[in-house]
Amino acid sequence: MRERGTGSGPITPDGSPVDFYSLLRAGDEPGIVAQVTPPGGSILELGAGVGRVTHPLLERGFDVVAVDESPEMLARVRGARTVLSRVEDLRLERLFDTVMLASQLVNTVHDPTRRTLLTACARHVRPGGQVLIQWMPADAHDRWRSGTGRADGPVSVTMAAVEQVSPGIFEATMRYAYREEGGEERVWTQSFSSRRFTDDELAAELAAVGLRLGRFLTEDRTWVSAEPAFTA
């Protein structure tokens, strides 16, 4: 499935609706990052989007560099250095205490892309630093069902459709909605493919780029840490 999105406003190459993501609030991510980053430390946020997590990290005193391939997304980031780039192409002359790869990018079905994403993480983390990866664990894929979702006030996210099209490969469409005060509802969709990984398969992917699987940072296991396998 080709990644795509529908709805009003700019849509990024991966189908993300910029206006909808601007309506979302940060969840637990800033606290998760703070677990493993020294106070005032440096953070490279890959796929930063509109700054939903960037801004709370800045408020906590971290030094954040926000990277995204969408100029429309980065235009909404305030207070951080921004870099317009695909993650795969990124080569900064700097190492960071923490490198973040969020949005389940690692679950891409394209194996070479996954390798280059993780290589970019390994290339920018300092010895002794941490790479934080948000992924979709195998058991979470197994629970995907059409019609499931969540709501936070006027914002709702629903899995409109999902299908396992081949062993371990899922295609899904999300429905995003925001209800205006007057009752009018704005709706967007985002379609994508996702590969189901086991813990051992994730560890092998990390090892291939010189990273070692660390520990799971959340109860649902969707955030995991990794560290350079070798230090100078």
PDB file of C-alpha atoms in Angstrom:
ATOM      1  CA  MET A   1       0.000   0.000   0.000  1.00  0.00           C
ATOM      2  CA  ARG A   2       1.257   3.458  -0.865  1.00  0.00           C
ATOM      3  CA  GLU A   3       1.200   5.755   2.167  1.00  0.00           C
ATOM      4  CA  ARG A   4      -1.397   8.419   1.630  1.00  0.00           C
ATOM      5  CA  GLY A   5      -3.672  10.834   3.436  1.00  0.00           C
ATOM      6  CA  THR A   6      -6.852  12.779   2.811  1.00  0.00           C
ATOM      7  CA  GLY A   7      -8.477  15.845   4.329  1.00  0.00           C
ATOM      8  CA  SER A   8      -8.038  19.593   4.516  1.00  0.00           C
ATOM      9  CA  GLY A   9      -4.692  21.358   4.752  1.00  0.00           C
ATOM     10  CA  PRO A  10      -1.224  20.107   3.834  1.00  0.00           C
ATOM     11  CA  ILE A  11      -0.568  16.348   3.753  1.00  0.00           C
ATOM     12  CA  THR A  12       3.023  15.112   4.171  1.00  0.00           C
ATOM     13  CA  PRO A  13       4.665  12.456   1.938  1.00  0.00           C
ATOM     14  CA  ASP A  14       3.822   9.726   4.489  1.00  0.00           C
ATOM     15  CA  GLY A  15       0.150  10.770   4.547  1.00  0.00           C
ATOM     16  CA  SER A  16       0.203  12.740   7.812  1.00  0.00           C
ATOM     17  CA  PRO A  17      -2.345  15.587   7.931  1.00  0.00           C
ATOM     18  CA  VAL A  18      -0.472  18.585   9.332  1.00  0.00           C
ATOM     19  CA  ASP A  19      -3.550  20.402  10.644  1.00  0.00           C
ATOM     20  CA  PHE A  20      -4.696  17.349  12.595  1.00  0.00           C
ATOM     21  CA  TYR A  21      -1.302  16.683  14.171  1.00  0.00           C
ATOM     22  CA  SER A  22      -1.246  20.326  15.263  1.00  0.00           C
ATOM     23  CA  LEU A  23      -4.350  19.600  17.368  1.00  0.00           C
ATOM     24  CA  LEU A  24      -2.754  16.746  19.326  1.00  0.00           C
ATOM     25  CA  ARG A  25      -1.197  17.171  22.738  1.00  0.00           C
ATOM     26  CA  ALA A  26       1.927  15.448  23.970  1.00  0.00           C
ATOM     27  CA  GLY A  27       1.280  12.298  25.946  1.00  0.00           C
ATOM     28  CA  ASP A  28       3.863  10.535  28.087  1.00  0.00           C
ATOM     29  CA  GLU A  29       6.699  10.993  25.599  1.00  0.00           C
ATOM     30  CA  PRO A  30       8.488  13.909  27.319  1.00  0.00           C
ATOM     31  CA  GLY A  31       8.674  11.960  30.577  1.00  0.00           C
ATOM     32  CA  ILE A  32       9.906   8.860  28.763  1.00  0.00           C
ATOM     33  CA  VAL A  33      12.709  10.844  27.159  1.00  0.00           C
ATOM     34  CA  ALA A  34      13.606  12.461  30.489  1.00  0.00           C
ATOM     35  CA  GLN A  35      14.134   8.979  31.996  1.00  0.00           C
ATOM     36  CA  VAL A  36      17.232   8.404  29.898  1.00  0.00           C
ATOM     37  CA  THR A  37      18.530  11.897  29.058  1.00  0.00           C
ATOM     38  CA  PRO A  38      20.764  13.851  31.460  1.00  0.00           C
ATOM     39  CA  PRO A  39      19.316  17.190  32.672  1.00  0.00           C
ATOM     40  CA  GLY A  40      19.881  19.825  30.015  1.00  0.00           C
ATOM     41  CA  GLY A  41      21.128  17.134  27.633  1.00  0.00           C
ATOM     42  CA  SER A  42      20.989  17.111  23.852  1.00  0.00           C
ATOM     43  CA  ILE A  43      18.192  15.379  21.936  1.00  0.00           C
ATOM     44  CA  LEU A  44      17.922  14.631  18.227  1.00  0.00           C
ATOM     45  CA  GLU A  45      14.234  14.177  17.411  1.00  0.00           C
ATOM     46  CA  LEU A  46      13.828  12.352  14.120  1.00  0.00           C
ATOM     47  CA  GLY A  47      10.429  12.837  12.524  1.00  0.00           C
ATOM     48  CA  ALA A  48       9.575  15.698  14.887  1.00  0.00           C
ATOM     49  CA  GLY A  49       6.472  16.787  13.003  1.00  0.00           C
ATOM     50  CA  VAL A  50       4.794  19.942  14.302  1.00  0.00           C
ATOM     51  CA  GLY A  51       6.676  19.888  17.609  1.00  0.00           C
ATOM     52  CA  ARG A  52       4.069  18.117  19.731  1.00  0.00           C
ATOM     53  CA  VAL A  53       6.872  16.500  21.771  1.00  0.00           C
ATOM     54  CA  THR A  54       9.582  19.026  20.905  1.00  0.00           C
ATOM     55  CA  HIS A  55       7.953  21.883  22.760  1.00  0.00           C
ATOM     56  CA  PRO A  56       7.505  20.079  26.121  1.00  0.00           C
ATOM     57  CA  LEU A  57      11.114  18.857  25.891  1.00  0.00           C
ATOM     58  CA  LEU A  58      12.301  22.438  25.420  1.00  0.00           C
ATOM     59  CA  GLU A  59      10.234  23.479  28.441  1.00  0.00           C
ATOM     60  CA  ARG A  60      12.074  20.819  30.470  1.00  0.00           C
ATOM     61  CA  GLY A  61      15.389  22.465  29.557  1.00  0.00           C
ATOM     62  CA  PHE A  62      16.644  20.026  26.929  1.00  0.00           C
ATOM     63  CA  ASP A  63      18.597  21.096  23.842  1.00  0.00           C
ATOM     64  CA  VAL A  64      16.510  19.752  20.942  1.00  0.00           C
ATOM     65  CA  VAL A  65      17.236  19.505  17.231  1.00  0.00           C
ATOM     66  CA  ALA A  66      14.009  18.710  15.342  1.00  0.00           C
ATOM     67  CA  VAL A  67      14.262  16.875  12.007  1.00  0.00           C
ATOM     68  CA  ASP A  68      11.448  16.317   9.526  1.00  0.00           C
ATOM     69  CA  GLU A  69      11.051  15.984   5.762  1.00  0.00           C
ATOM     70  CA  SER A  70       7.943  18.195   5.733  1.00  0.00           C
ATOM     71  CA  PRO A  71       8.465  21.977   5.616  1.00  0.00           C
ATOM     72  CA  GLU A  72       4.817  22.450   6.604  1.00  0.00           C
ATOM     73  CA  MET A  73       5.414  20.436   9.773  1.00  0.00           C
ATOM     74  CA  LEU A  74       8.657  22.172  10.701  1.00  0.00           C
ATOM     75  CA  ALA A  75       7.105  25.616  10.170  1.00  0.00           C
ATOM     76  CA  ARG A  76       5.059  24.977  13.323  1.00  0.00           C
ATOM     77  CA  VAL A  77       8.063  24.136  15.540  1.00  0.00           C
ATOM     78  CA  ARG A  78       9.137  26.927  17.881  1.00  0.00           C
ATOM     79  CA  GLY A  79      12.334  27.316  19.892  1.00  0.00           C
ATOM     80  CA  ALA A  80      14.330  24.387  18.528  1.00  0.00           C
ATOM     81  CA  ARG A  81      16.858  24.187  15.734  1.00  0.00           C
ATOM     82  CA  THR A  82      15.031  22.610  12.804  1.00  0.00           C
ATOM     83  CA  VAL A  83      16.524  20.567   9.985  1.00  0.00           C
ATOM     84  CA  LEU A  84      14.562  19.830   6.822  1.00  0.00           C
ATOM     85  CA  SER A  85      15.709  16.372   5.755  1.00  0.00           C
ATOM     86  CA  ARG A  86      14.681  12.803   5.307  1.00  0.00           C
ATOM     87  CA  VAL A  87      15.928  10.832   8.291  1.00  0.00           C
ATOM     88  CA  GLU A  88      17.717   8.432   5.970  1.00  0.00           C
ATOM     89  CA  ASP A  89      19.784  11.255   4.463  1.00  0.00           C
ATOM     90  CA  LEU A  90      20.688  13.036   7.702  1.00  0.00           C
ATOM     91  CA  ARG A  91      24.358  13.629   8.454  1.00  0.00           C
ATOM     92  CA  LEU A  92      24.952  16.216  11.151  1.00  0.00           C
ATOM     93  CA  GLU A  93      28.438  16.929  12.425  1.00  0.00           C
ATOM     94  CA  ARG A  94      27.278  16.333  15.983  1.00  0.00           C
ATOM     95  CA  LEU A  95      26.535  13.533  18.436  1.00  0.00           C
ATOM     96  CA  PHE A  96      23.615  13.587  20.885  1.00  0.00           C
ATOM     97  CA  ASP A  97      22.862  12.240  24.346  1.00  0.00           C
ATOM     98  CA  THR A  98      19.546  10.887  23.058  1.00  0.00           C
ATOM     99  CA  VAL A  99      18.258  10.124  19.569  1.00  0.00           C
ATOM    100  CA  MET A 100      14.500   9.629  19.175  1.00  0.00           C
ATOM    101  CA  LEU A 101      12.838   7.658  16.371  1.00  0.00           C
ATOM    102  CA  ALA A 102       9.100   7.897  17.003  1.00  0.00           C
ATOM    103  CA  SER A 103       5.863   7.233  15.069  1.00  0.00           C
ATOM    104  CA  GLN A 104       6.568   3.508  14.528  1.00  0.00           C
ATOM    105  CA  LEU A 105       8.853   4.387  11.608  1.00  0.00           C
ATOM    106  CA  VAL A 106      10.869   1.266  12.366  1.00  0.00           C
ATOM    107  CA  ASN A 107       7.847  -0.875  11.413  1.00  0.00           C
ATOM    108  CA  THR A 108       8.205   0.088   7.753  1.00  0.00           C
ATOM    109  CA  VAL A 109       7.706  -2.868   5.436  1.00  0.00           C
ATOM    110  CA  HIS A 110      10.656  -1.749   3.296  1.00  0.00           C
ATOM    111  CA  ASP A 111      13.707  -3.459   4.752  1.00  0.00           C
ATOM    112  CA  PRO A 112      16.373  -1.160   3.232  1.00  0.00           C
ATOM    113  CA  THR A 113      14.542   1.901   4.594  1.00  0.00           C
ATOM    114  CA  ARG A 114      14.441   0.397   8.074  1.00  0.00           C
ATOM    115  CA  ARG A 115      18.177  -0.245   7.934  1.00  0.00           C
ATOM    116  CA  THR A 116      18.948   3.328   6.866  1.00  0.00           C
ATOM    117  CA  LEU A 117      16.653   4.767   9.563  1.00  0.00           C
ATOM    118  CA  LEU A 118      18.426   2.815  12.269  1.00  0.00           C
ATOM    119  CA  THR A 119      21.817   3.614  10.759  1.00  0.00           C
ATOM    120  CA  ALA A 120      20.987   7.327  11.048  1.00  0.00           C
ATOM    121  CA  CYS A 121      20.177   6.796  14.731  1.00  0.00           C
ATOM    122  CA  ALA A 122      23.451   4.973  15.345  1.00  0.00           C
ATOM    123  CA  ARG A 123      25.408   7.617  13.425  1.00  0.00           C
ATOM    124  CA  HIS A 124      24.224  10.463  15.691  1.00  0.00           C
ATOM    125  CA  VAL A 125      24.223   8.981  19.206  1.00  0.00           C
ATOM    126  CA  ARG A 126      27.229   9.613  21.421  1.00  0.00           C
ATOM    127  CA  PRO A 127      29.102   6.753  23.143  1.00  0.00           C
ATOM    128  CA  GLY A 128      27.111   5.940  26.254  1.00  0.00           C
ATOM    129  CA  GLY A 129      24.031   7.693  24.859  1.00  0.00           C
ATOM    130  CA  GLN A 130      20.607   6.251  24.168  1.00  0.00           C
ATOM    131  CA  VAL A 131      18.460   5.663  21.108  1.00  0.00           C
ATOM    132  CA  LEU A 132      14.739   5.709  21.898  1.00  0.00           C
ATOM    133  CA  ILE A 133      12.515   3.863  19.445  1.00  0.00           C
ATOM    134  CA  GLN A 134       8.738   3.837  19.321  1.00  0.00           C
ATOM    135  CA  TRP A 135       7.565   0.642  17.656  1.00  0.00           C
ATOM    136  CA  MET A 136       4.502  -1.543  17.329  1.00  0.00           C
ATOM    137  CA  PRO A 137       5.234  -4.813  19.186  1.00  0.00           C
ATOM    138  CA  ALA A 138       4.043  -8.104  17.756  1.00  0.00           C
ATOM    139  CA  ASP A 139       1.233  -8.547  20.279  1.00  0.00           C
ATOM    140  CA  ALA A 140      -0.054  -5.031  19.537  1.00  0.00           C
ATOM    141  CA  HIS A 141      -0.372  -5.898  15.850  1.00  0.00           C
ATOM    142  CA  ASP A 142      -2.333  -8.975  16.816  1.00  0.00           C
ATOM    143  CA  ARG A 143      -4.897  -6.781  18.609  1.00  0.00           C
ATOM    144  CA  TRP A 144      -5.546  -4.457  15.670  1.00  0.00           C
ATOM    145  CA  ARG A 145      -9.270  -4.397  14.831  1.00  0.00           C
ATOM    146  CA  SER A 146     -11.389  -2.151  12.641  1.00  0.00           C
ATOM    147  CA  GLY A 147     -13.479   0.269  14.684  1.00  0.00           C
ATOM    148  CA  THR A 148     -11.170   0.479  17.694  1.00  0.00           C
ATOM    149  CA  GLY A 149      -9.831   3.838  18.754  1.00  0.00           C
ATOM    150  CA  ARG A 150      -9.703   6.537  21.375  1.00  0.00           C
ATOM    151  CA  ALA A 151     -11.029  10.029  22.021  1.00  0.00           C
ATOM    152  CA  ASP A 152      -9.525  12.987  23.874  1.00  0.00           C
ATOM    153  CA  GLY A 153     -12.098  15.738  24.142  1.00  0.00           C
ATOM    154  CA  PRO A 154     -12.937  16.935  20.622  1.00  0.00           C
ATOM    155  CA  VAL A 155     -10.213  14.787  19.028  1.00  0.00           C
ATOM    156  CA  SER A 156     -10.741  11.146  18.052  1.00  0.00           C
ATOM    157  CA  VAL A 157      -8.547   8.529  16.389  1.00  0.00           C
ATOM    158  CA  THR A 158     -10.161   5.381  14.956  1.00  0.00           C
ATOM    159  CA  MET A 159      -8.781   2.442  13.008  1.00  0.00           C
ATOM    160  CA  ALA A 160     -11.151   2.574  10.055  1.00  0.00           C
ATOM    161  CA  ALA A 161      -9.776  -0.521   8.292  1.00  0.00           C
ATOM    162  CA  VAL A 162      -7.028  -3.089   8.776  1.00  0.00           C
ATOM    163  CA  GLU A 163      -6.020  -6.208   6.879  1.00  0.00           C
ATOM    164  CA  GLN A 164      -3.122  -8.643   7.087  1.00  0.00           C
ATOM    165  CA  VAL A 165      -2.230  -8.843   3.407  1.00  0.00           C
ATOM    166  CA  SER A 166       0.611 -11.334   3.792  1.00  0.00           C
ATOM    167  CA  PRO A 167       2.330 -13.025   6.739  1.00  0.00           C
ATOM    168  CA  GLY A 168       3.401 -10.278   9.124  1.00  0.00           C
ATOM    169  CA  ILE A 169       2.420  -7.409   6.792  1.00  0.00           C
ATOM    170  CA  PHE A 170      -0.579  -5.253   7.698  1.00  0.00           C
ATOM    171  CA  GLU A 171      -2.317  -2.487   5.774  1.00  0.00           C
ATOM    172  CA  ALA A 172      -4.391  -0.034   7.787  1.00  0.00           C
ATOM    173  CA  THR A 173      -6.310   3.212   7.445  1.00  0.00           C
ATOM    174  CA  MET A 174      -6.777   5.578  10.386  1.00  0.00           C
ATOM    175  CA  ARG A 175      -9.649   8.056  10.649  1.00  0.00           C
ATOM    176  CA  TYR A 176      -8.834  11.268  12.500  1.00  0.00           C
ATOM    177  CA  ALA A 177     -11.576  13.682  13.529  1.00  0.00           C
ATOM    178  CA  TYR A 178     -11.901  17.004  15.316  1.00  0.00           C
ATOM    179  CA  ARG A 179     -15.287  18.387  16.316  1.00  0.00           C
ATOM    180  CA  GLU A 180     -15.496  22.159  16.239  1.00  0.00           C
ATOM    181  CA  GLU A 181     -17.317  24.024  19.006  1.00  0.00           C
ATOM    182  CA  GLY A 182     -20.260  24.624  16.697  1.00  0.00           C
ATOM    183  CA  GLY A 183     -20.633  20.893  16.103  1.00  0.00           C
ATOM    184  CA  GLU A 184     -19.006  20.655  12.672  1.00  0.00           C
ATOM    185  CA  GLU A 185     -16.576  17.746  12.356  1.00  0.00           C
ATOM    186  CA  ARG A 186     -13.337  17.885  10.389  1.00  0.00           C
ATOM    187  CA  VAL A 187     -12.119  14.492   9.170  1.00  0.00           C
ATOM    188  CA  TRP A 188      -8.796  13.227   7.817  1.00  0.00           C
ATOM    189  CA  THR A 189      -7.531   9.747   6.924  1.00  0.00           C
ATOM    190  CA  GLN A 190      -4.060   8.245   6.823  1.00  0.00           C
ATOM    191  CA  SER A 191      -3.266   4.898   5.192  1.00  0.00           C
ATOM    192  CA  PHE A 192      -0.050   2.965   5.737  1.00  0.00           C
ATOM    193  CA  SER A 193       1.579  -0.446   5.859  1.00  0.00           C
ATOM    194  CA  SER A 194       3.256  -1.970   8.925  1.00  0.00           C
ATOM    195  CA  ARG A 195       5.462  -4.989   9.507  1.00  0.00           C
ATOM    196  CA  ARG A 196       4.974  -7.191  12.558  1.00  0.00           C
ATOM    197  CA  PHE A 197       8.220  -7.720  14.499  1.00  0.00           C
ATOM    198  CA  THR A 198       9.120  -9.954  17.411  1.00  0.00           C
ATOM    199  CA  ASP A 199      11.498  -8.772  20.133  1.00  0.00           C
ATOM    200  CA  ASP A 200      14.249 -10.984  18.720  1.00  0.00           C
ATOM    201  CA  GLU A 201      13.766  -9.586  15.224  1.00  0.00           C
ATOM    202  CA  LEU A 202      13.980  -6.028  16.544  1.00  0.00           C
ATOM    203  CA  ALA A 203      17.169  -6.913  18.438  1.00  0.00           C
ATOM    204  CA  ALA A 204      18.656  -8.341  15.229  1.00  0.00           C
ATOM    205  CA  GLU A 205      17.781  -5.196  13.262  1.00  0.00           C
ATOM    206  CA  LEU A 206      19.492  -3.067  15.904  1.00  0.00           C
ATOM    207  CA  ALA A 207      22.554  -5.299  16.061  1.00  0.00           C
ATOM    208  CA  ALA A 208      22.988  -4.992  12.301  1.00  0.00           C
ATOM    209  CA  VAL A 209      23.719  -1.255  12.696  1.00  0.00           C
ATOM    210  CA  GLY A 210      25.826  -1.539  15.860  1.00  0.00           C
ATOM    211  CA  LEU A 211      23.100  -0.963  18.457  1.00  0.00           C
ATOM    212  CA  ARG A 212      22.190  -3.181  21.398  1.00  0.00           C
ATOM    213  CA  LEU A 213      18.592  -3.616  22.560  1.00  0.00           C
ATOM    214  CA  GLY A 214      18.191  -2.107  26.017  1.00  0.00           C
ATOM    215  CA  ARG A 215      14.998  -2.070  28.052  1.00  0.00           C
ATOM    216  CA  PHE A 216      11.338  -1.415  27.462  1.00  0.00           C
ATOM    217  CA  LEU A 217      10.405   1.962  28.909  1.00  0.00           C
ATOM    218  CA  THR A 218       6.610   1.690  28.989  1.00  0.00           C
ATOM    219  CA  GLU A 219       4.164  -0.906  30.237  1.00  0.00           C
ATOM    220  CA  ASP A 220       2.792  -1.474  26.749  1.00  0.00           C
ATOM    221  CA  ARG A 221       6.375  -1.949  25.495  1.00  0.00           C
ATOM    222  CA  THR A 222       5.903   0.512  22.622  1.00  0.00           C
ATOM    223  CA  TRP A 223       8.982   2.526  23.663  1.00  0.00           C
ATOM    224  CA  VAL A 224      12.325   0.763  23.853  1.00  0.00           C
ATOM    225  CA  SER A 225      15.865   1.973  24.424  1.00  0.00           C
ATOM    226  CA  ALA A 226      18.999   0.926  22.590  1.00  0.00           C
ATOM    227  CA  GLU A 227      22.631   1.887  23.009  1.00  0.00           C
ATOM    228  CA  PRO A 228      25.822   1.672  20.977  1.00  0.00           C
ATOM    229  CA  ALA A 229      27.111  -1.868  21.151  1.00  0.00           C
ATOM    230  CA  PHE A 230      30.699  -0.656  21.200  1.00  0.00           C
ATOM    231  CA  THR A 231      32.128   2.402  22.871  1.00  0.00           C
ATOM    232  CA  ALA A 232      35.446   4.030  22.136  1.00  0.00           C
TER     233      ALA A 232
END
